[in-house]
């Protein structure tokens, strides 16, 4: 019995120290907060999470990998819609994929001509809305412009300027399009076009980034500098990831084109 009492004697002080340590680890509500943190003061939760992320970021020493910013979009929806920004960036990537698939192939097919844009006096239209495109042989395609004969010259020019290394020949309302042989020069030309398309897509990506950053900066007088800094970092991170995906698409397409 005496031995048991001696073992139990230190418990009160140990429990006191343990509860004190736990209390120190609990997040404290900012001074002046109108509601307890654990009861759902949204602003407090937001600031706490952002501050923790910032502390993690700034706590990294030189030469060490920096923590990845990953802000909960719901916590900052009053400032910017990060999901919409992500969707806009993904749309740019998808447009690049479609361009690669439709326009940059070693073997030219009728489908490659479908969406060549023709500038007419009534506006701009896809070629397949103005003429009937046919594959006459592996070496020849034709575009019958009988429905819109006045746009024949414009359609021929659009085909010539498409960057697909095509030299159309006009015969009345029919445009003959010889299919070029698959030469090394042709492959290299297509690879250059793929690079140009990727650069244009990256420019569109930067426009999405700039638009989002501008939106965030509108709130610089309403939220903390840390919040603005983290949001800008998140948007830049999203931009970098999208650009990396574009580079991978370009590398794969270049390998396909050059063989």
Short mmCIF file of C-alpha atoms in Angstrom, two decimals:
data_model
loop_
_atom_site.label_atom_id
_atom_site.label_comp_id
_atom_site.label_asym_id
_atom_site.label_seq_id
_atom_site.Cartn_x
_atom_site.Cartn_y
_atom_site.Cartn_z
CA UNK A 1 0.00 0.00 0.00
CA UNK A 2 2.76 2.45 0.91
CA UNK A 3 4.53 1.60 -2.30
CA UNK A 4 1.37 2.31 -4.31
CA UNK A 5 0.91 5.70 -2.62
CA UNK A 6 4.49 6.66 -3.43
CA UNK A 7 3.89 5.79 -7.12
CA UNK A 8 0.69 7.83 -7.28
CA UNK A 9 2.11 10.92 -5.54
CA UNK A 10 3.73 12.44 -8.73
CA UNK A 11 0.52 12.10 -10.81
CA UNK A 12 -1.06 15.53 -10.01
CA UNK A 13 2.01 17.45 -11.13
CA UNK A 14 2.42 15.28 -14.22
CA UNK A 15 -1.22 15.80 -15.19
CA UNK A 16 -0.85 19.53 -14.65
CA UNK A 17 2.23 19.71 -16.89
CA UNK A 18 0.56 17.54 -19.55
CA UNK A 19 -2.59 19.68 -19.67
CA UNK A 20 -0.45 22.84 -19.81
CA UNK A 21 1.53 21.45 -22.74
CA UNK A 22 -1.66 20.51 -24.59
CA UNK A 23 -3.09 23.96 -24.01
CA UNK A 24 0.03 25.56 -25.48
CA UNK A 25 -0.41 23.53 -28.67
CA UNK A 26 -4.03 24.63 -29.21
CA UNK A 27 -4.50 27.41 -31.76
CA UNK A 28 -5.45 30.67 -30.13
CA UNK A 29 -8.13 32.94 -31.59
CA UNK A 30 -6.82 36.36 -32.69
CA UNK A 31 -7.38 39.21 -30.26
CA UNK A 32 -10.77 40.80 -30.79
CA UNK A 33 -12.25 37.73 -32.50
CA UNK A 34 -16.05 37.88 -32.00
CA UNK A 35 -16.44 34.10 -31.82
CA UNK A 36 -14.34 31.24 -30.36
CA UNK A 37 -12.08 29.68 -32.96
CA UNK A 38 -13.45 26.17 -32.51
CA UNK A 39 -17.02 27.42 -33.01
CA UNK A 40 -16.28 28.28 -36.64
CA UNK A 41 -15.10 31.87 -36.95
CA UNK A 42 -14.33 31.57 -40.65
CA UNK A 43 -11.97 34.53 -40.80
CA UNK A 44 -9.95 33.18 -37.89
CA UNK A 45 -9.68 29.70 -39.38
CA UNK A 46 -8.62 31.19 -42.71
CA UNK A 47 -5.95 33.37 -41.17
CA UNK A 48 -4.67 30.54 -38.98
CA UNK A 49 -4.30 28.15 -41.94
CA UNK A 50 -2.65 30.75 -44.15
CA UNK A 51 -0.28 31.77 -41.37
CA UNK A 52 0.71 28.17 -40.77
CA UNK A 53 1.46 27.73 -44.47
CA UNK A 54 3.49 30.92 -44.50
CA UNK A 55 5.43 29.88 -41.42
CA UNK A 56 6.24 26.55 -43.06
CA UNK A 57 7.36 28.36 -46.19
CA UNK A 58 9.52 30.93 -44.42
CA UNK A 59 10.94 28.31 -42.09
CA UNK A 60 12.81 26.64 -44.91
CA UNK A 61 16.50 27.41 -44.97
CA UNK A 62 18.60 28.33 -47.98
CA UNK A 63 19.30 25.45 -50.28
CA UNK A 64 16.34 23.46 -48.97
CA UNK A 65 13.29 22.58 -51.06
CA UNK A 66 10.44 24.98 -50.38
CA UNK A 67 7.08 23.81 -49.11
CA UNK A 68 4.38 23.51 -51.73
CA UNK A 69 1.59 26.02 -51.28
CA UNK A 70 -1.84 24.38 -51.29
CA UNK A 71 -4.55 26.79 -50.20
CA UNK A 72 -8.08 25.49 -49.66
CA UNK A 73 -10.03 27.22 -52.43
CA UNK A 74 -13.15 27.49 -50.23
CA UNK A 75 -11.28 29.63 -47.69
CA UNK A 76 -10.41 32.32 -50.24
CA UNK A 77 -13.46 32.21 -52.50
CA UNK A 78 -14.35 35.78 -51.47
CA UNK A 79 -11.04 36.93 -52.96
CA UNK A 80 -10.62 34.71 -56.03
CA UNK A 81 -12.09 31.56 -57.53
CA UNK A 82 -9.00 29.31 -57.71
CA UNK A 83 -11.02 26.49 -59.27
CA UNK A 84 -12.00 28.77 -62.14
CA UNK A 85 -8.36 29.78 -62.59
CA UNK A 86 -7.39 26.11 -62.75
CA UNK A 87 -10.12 25.41 -65.31
CA UNK A 88 -8.96 28.31 -67.49
CA UNK A 89 -5.40 26.99 -67.43
CA UNK A 90 -6.57 23.48 -68.25
CA UNK A 91 -8.58 24.85 -71.19
CA UNK A 92 -5.35 26.30 -72.64
CA UNK A 93 -3.67 22.90 -72.31
CA UNK A 94 -6.60 21.13 -73.97
CA UNK A 95 -6.54 23.62 -76.86
CA UNK A 96 -2.84 22.84 -77.40
CA UNK A 97 -3.57 19.09 -77.40
CA UNK A 98 -6.29 19.60 -79.99
CA UNK A 99 -4.01 21.70 -82.18
CA UNK A 100 -1.31 19.02 -82.04
CA UNK A 101 -3.81 16.29 -82.90
CA UNK A 102 -5.64 18.13 -85.68
CA UNK A 103 -2.98 20.16 -87.45
CA UNK A 104 0.42 18.65 -86.77
CA UNK A 105 0.58 15.23 -88.34
CA UNK A 106 3.19 13.77 -90.65
CA UNK A 107 0.49 12.45 -92.96
CA UNK A 108 -1.90 15.20 -94.14
CA UNK A 109 -5.54 14.07 -94.13
CA UNK A 110 -8.81 15.77 -95.13
CA UNK A 111 -9.60 16.30 -91.46
CA UNK A 112 -6.52 18.47 -91.14
CA UNK A 113 -8.12 21.00 -93.51
CA UNK A 114 -11.52 21.11 -91.81
CA UNK A 115 -10.85 23.93 -89.40
CA UNK A 116 -8.53 26.11 -91.45
CA UNK A 117 -10.01 29.59 -91.00
CA UNK A 118 -11.02 31.40 -94.17
CA UNK A 119 -11.43 35.18 -94.09
CA UNK A 120 -14.33 36.23 -96.32
CA UNK A 121 -16.20 39.52 -96.79
CA UNK A 122 -18.91 38.15 -94.48
CA UNK A 123 -16.52 37.11 -91.71
CA UNK A 124 -14.27 34.19 -90.83
CA UNK A 125 -15.44 30.61 -91.34
CA UNK A 126 -13.93 27.10 -91.08
CA UNK A 127 -13.03 25.72 -94.50
CA UNK A 128 -15.35 22.73 -94.12
CA UNK A 129 -18.33 25.12 -93.88
CA UNK A 130 -17.49 26.69 -97.22
CA UNK A 131 -16.31 23.77 -99.33
CA UNK A 132 -16.53 20.01 -99.66
CA UNK A 133 -13.18 18.41 -98.80
CA UNK A 134 -12.30 15.08 -100.40
CA UNK A 135 -9.31 12.71 -100.56
CA UNK A 136 -8.91 11.83 -104.22
CA UNK A 137 -5.73 9.75 -103.74
CA UNK A 138 -2.91 9.42 -101.21
CA UNK A 139 -1.18 12.25 -103.07
CA UNK A 140 -4.15 14.59 -103.70
CA UNK A 141 -7.01 16.26 -101.84
CA UNK A 142 -9.61 18.58 -103.33
CA UNK A 143 -11.88 21.30 -101.96
CA UNK A 144 -15.05 21.90 -103.98
CA UNK A 145 -16.12 25.54 -103.51
CA UNK A 146 -19.21 25.39 -105.76
CA UNK A 147 -21.50 26.48 -102.88
CA UNK A 148 -19.40 29.60 -102.20
CA UNK A 149 -17.48 30.28 -105.43
CA UNK A 150 -16.74 33.88 -104.41
CA UNK A 151 -14.62 32.55 -101.52
CA UNK A 152 -12.46 30.24 -103.64
CA UNK A 153 -9.43 32.56 -103.74
CA UNK A 154 -9.68 33.28 -100.01
CA UNK A 155 -9.89 29.55 -99.24
CA UNK A 156 -6.80 28.82 -101.35
CA UNK A 157 -4.89 31.56 -99.54
CA UNK A 158 -5.95 30.19 -96.14
CA UNK A 159 -4.69 26.73 -97.09
CA UNK A 160 -1.41 28.15 -98.33
CA UNK A 161 -0.93 30.22 -95.15
CA UNK A 162 -1.94 27.42 -92.77
CA UNK A 163 1.66 26.47 -92.04
CA UNK A 164 1.02 22.91 -93.17
CA UNK A 165 3.42 23.12 -96.11
CA UNK A 166 0.57 22.93 -98.65
CA UNK A 167 0.55 24.52 -102.11
CA UNK A 168 -3.04 24.57 -103.42
CA UNK A 169 -3.88 25.02 -107.08
CA UNK A 170 -7.16 26.67 -108.15
CA UNK A 171 -9.12 25.15 -111.05
CA UNK A 172 -12.40 27.07 -111.36
CA UNK A 173 -14.29 26.41 -108.13
CA UNK A 174 -12.16 23.40 -107.26
CA UNK A 175 -9.00 23.73 -105.18
CA UNK A 176 -6.50 20.93 -105.70
CA UNK A 177 -4.21 20.30 -102.73
CA UNK A 178 -1.21 18.02 -103.45
CA UNK A 179 -0.18 16.06 -100.35
CA UNK A 180 3.52 16.69 -99.69
CA UNK A 181 5.92 13.79 -99.42
CA UNK A 182 7.08 12.96 -95.93
CA UNK A 183 10.60 14.35 -96.06
CA UNK A 184 12.98 15.16 -93.24
CA UNK A 185 12.51 18.84 -94.05
CA UNK A 186 8.73 18.50 -93.73
CA UNK A 187 9.07 16.73 -90.37
CA UNK A 188 11.36 19.48 -89.07
CA UNK A 189 8.94 22.13 -90.31
CA UNK A 190 6.11 20.50 -88.37
CA UNK A 191 8.28 20.29 -85.26
CA UNK A 192 8.94 24.04 -85.50
CA UNK A 193 5.20 24.66 -85.80
CA UNK A 194 4.65 22.56 -82.67
CA UNK A 195 7.15 24.74 -80.81
CA UNK A 196 5.43 27.90 -82.04
CA UNK A 197 2.02 26.59 -80.97
CA UNK A 198 3.40 25.77 -77.52
CA UNK A 199 4.82 29.27 -77.15
CA UNK A 200 1.45 30.79 -78.09
CA UNK A 201 -0.27 28.57 -75.55
CA UNK A 202 2.20 29.65 -72.86
CA UNK A 203 1.41 33.26 -73.72
CA UNK A 204 -2.29 32.50 -73.22
CA UNK A 205 -1.39 30.80 -69.93
CA UNK A 206 0.44 33.92 -68.74
CA UNK A 207 -2.65 35.98 -69.53
CA UNK A 208 -4.71 33.74 -67.26
CA UNK A 209 -2.07 34.16 -64.55
CA UNK A 210 -1.98 37.95 -64.93
CA UNK A 211 -5.77 38.17 -64.75
CA UNK A 212 -5.81 36.12 -61.53
CA UNK A 213 -2.98 38.09 -59.91
CA UNK A 214 -4.78 41.35 -60.75
CA UNK A 215 -7.92 39.99 -59.08
CA UNK A 216 -5.99 39.10 -55.92
CA UNK A 217 -4.30 42.50 -55.71
CA UNK A 218 -7.68 44.21 -55.60
CA UNK A 219 -7.92 42.95 -52.01
CA UNK A 220 -4.50 44.14 -50.82
CA UNK A 221 -6.14 46.73 -48.55
CA UNK A 222 -8.69 44.26 -47.19
CA UNK A 223 -6.62 41.20 -46.26
CA UNK A 224 -3.15 40.64 -44.86
CA UNK A 225 0.04 40.83 -46.91
CA UNK A 226 0.68 37.19 -46.03
CA UNK A 227 -2.63 36.18 -47.61
CA UNK A 228 -1.87 38.10 -50.81
CA UNK A 229 1.64 36.63 -50.93
CA UNK A 230 0.36 33.08 -50.53
CA UNK A 231 -2.33 33.48 -53.18
CA UNK A 232 0.16 34.90 -55.68
CA UNK A 233 2.47 31.99 -54.89
CA UNK A 234 -0.37 29.50 -55.40
CA UNK A 235 -1.29 31.02 -58.78
CA UNK A 236 2.35 30.99 -59.91
CA UNK A 237 2.64 27.39 -58.81
CA UNK A 238 -0.44 26.47 -60.87
CA UNK A 239 1.05 28.31 -63.85
CA UNK A 240 4.37 26.48 -63.54
CA UNK A 241 2.62 23.10 -63.36
CA UNK A 242 0.58 23.89 -66.49
CA UNK A 243 3.69 25.05 -68.36
CA UNK A 244 5.50 21.84 -67.37
CA UNK A 245 2.61 19.79 -68.79
CA UNK A 246 2.84 21.77 -72.04
CA UNK A 247 6.57 21.06 -72.25
CA UNK A 248 5.86 17.34 -71.87
CA UNK A 249 3.26 17.49 -74.65
CA UNK A 250 5.73 19.30 -76.90
CA UNK A 251 8.49 16.78 -76.20
CA UNK A 252 6.17 13.87 -77.05
CA UNK A 253 4.91 15.55 -80.23
CA UNK A 254 8.42 16.48 -81.37
CA UNK A 255 9.54 12.87 -80.90
CA UNK A 256 6.51 11.68 -82.91
CA UNK A 257 7.14 14.14 -85.76
CA UNK A 258 10.87 13.66 -86.09
CA UNK A 259 10.69 9.91 -85.68
#
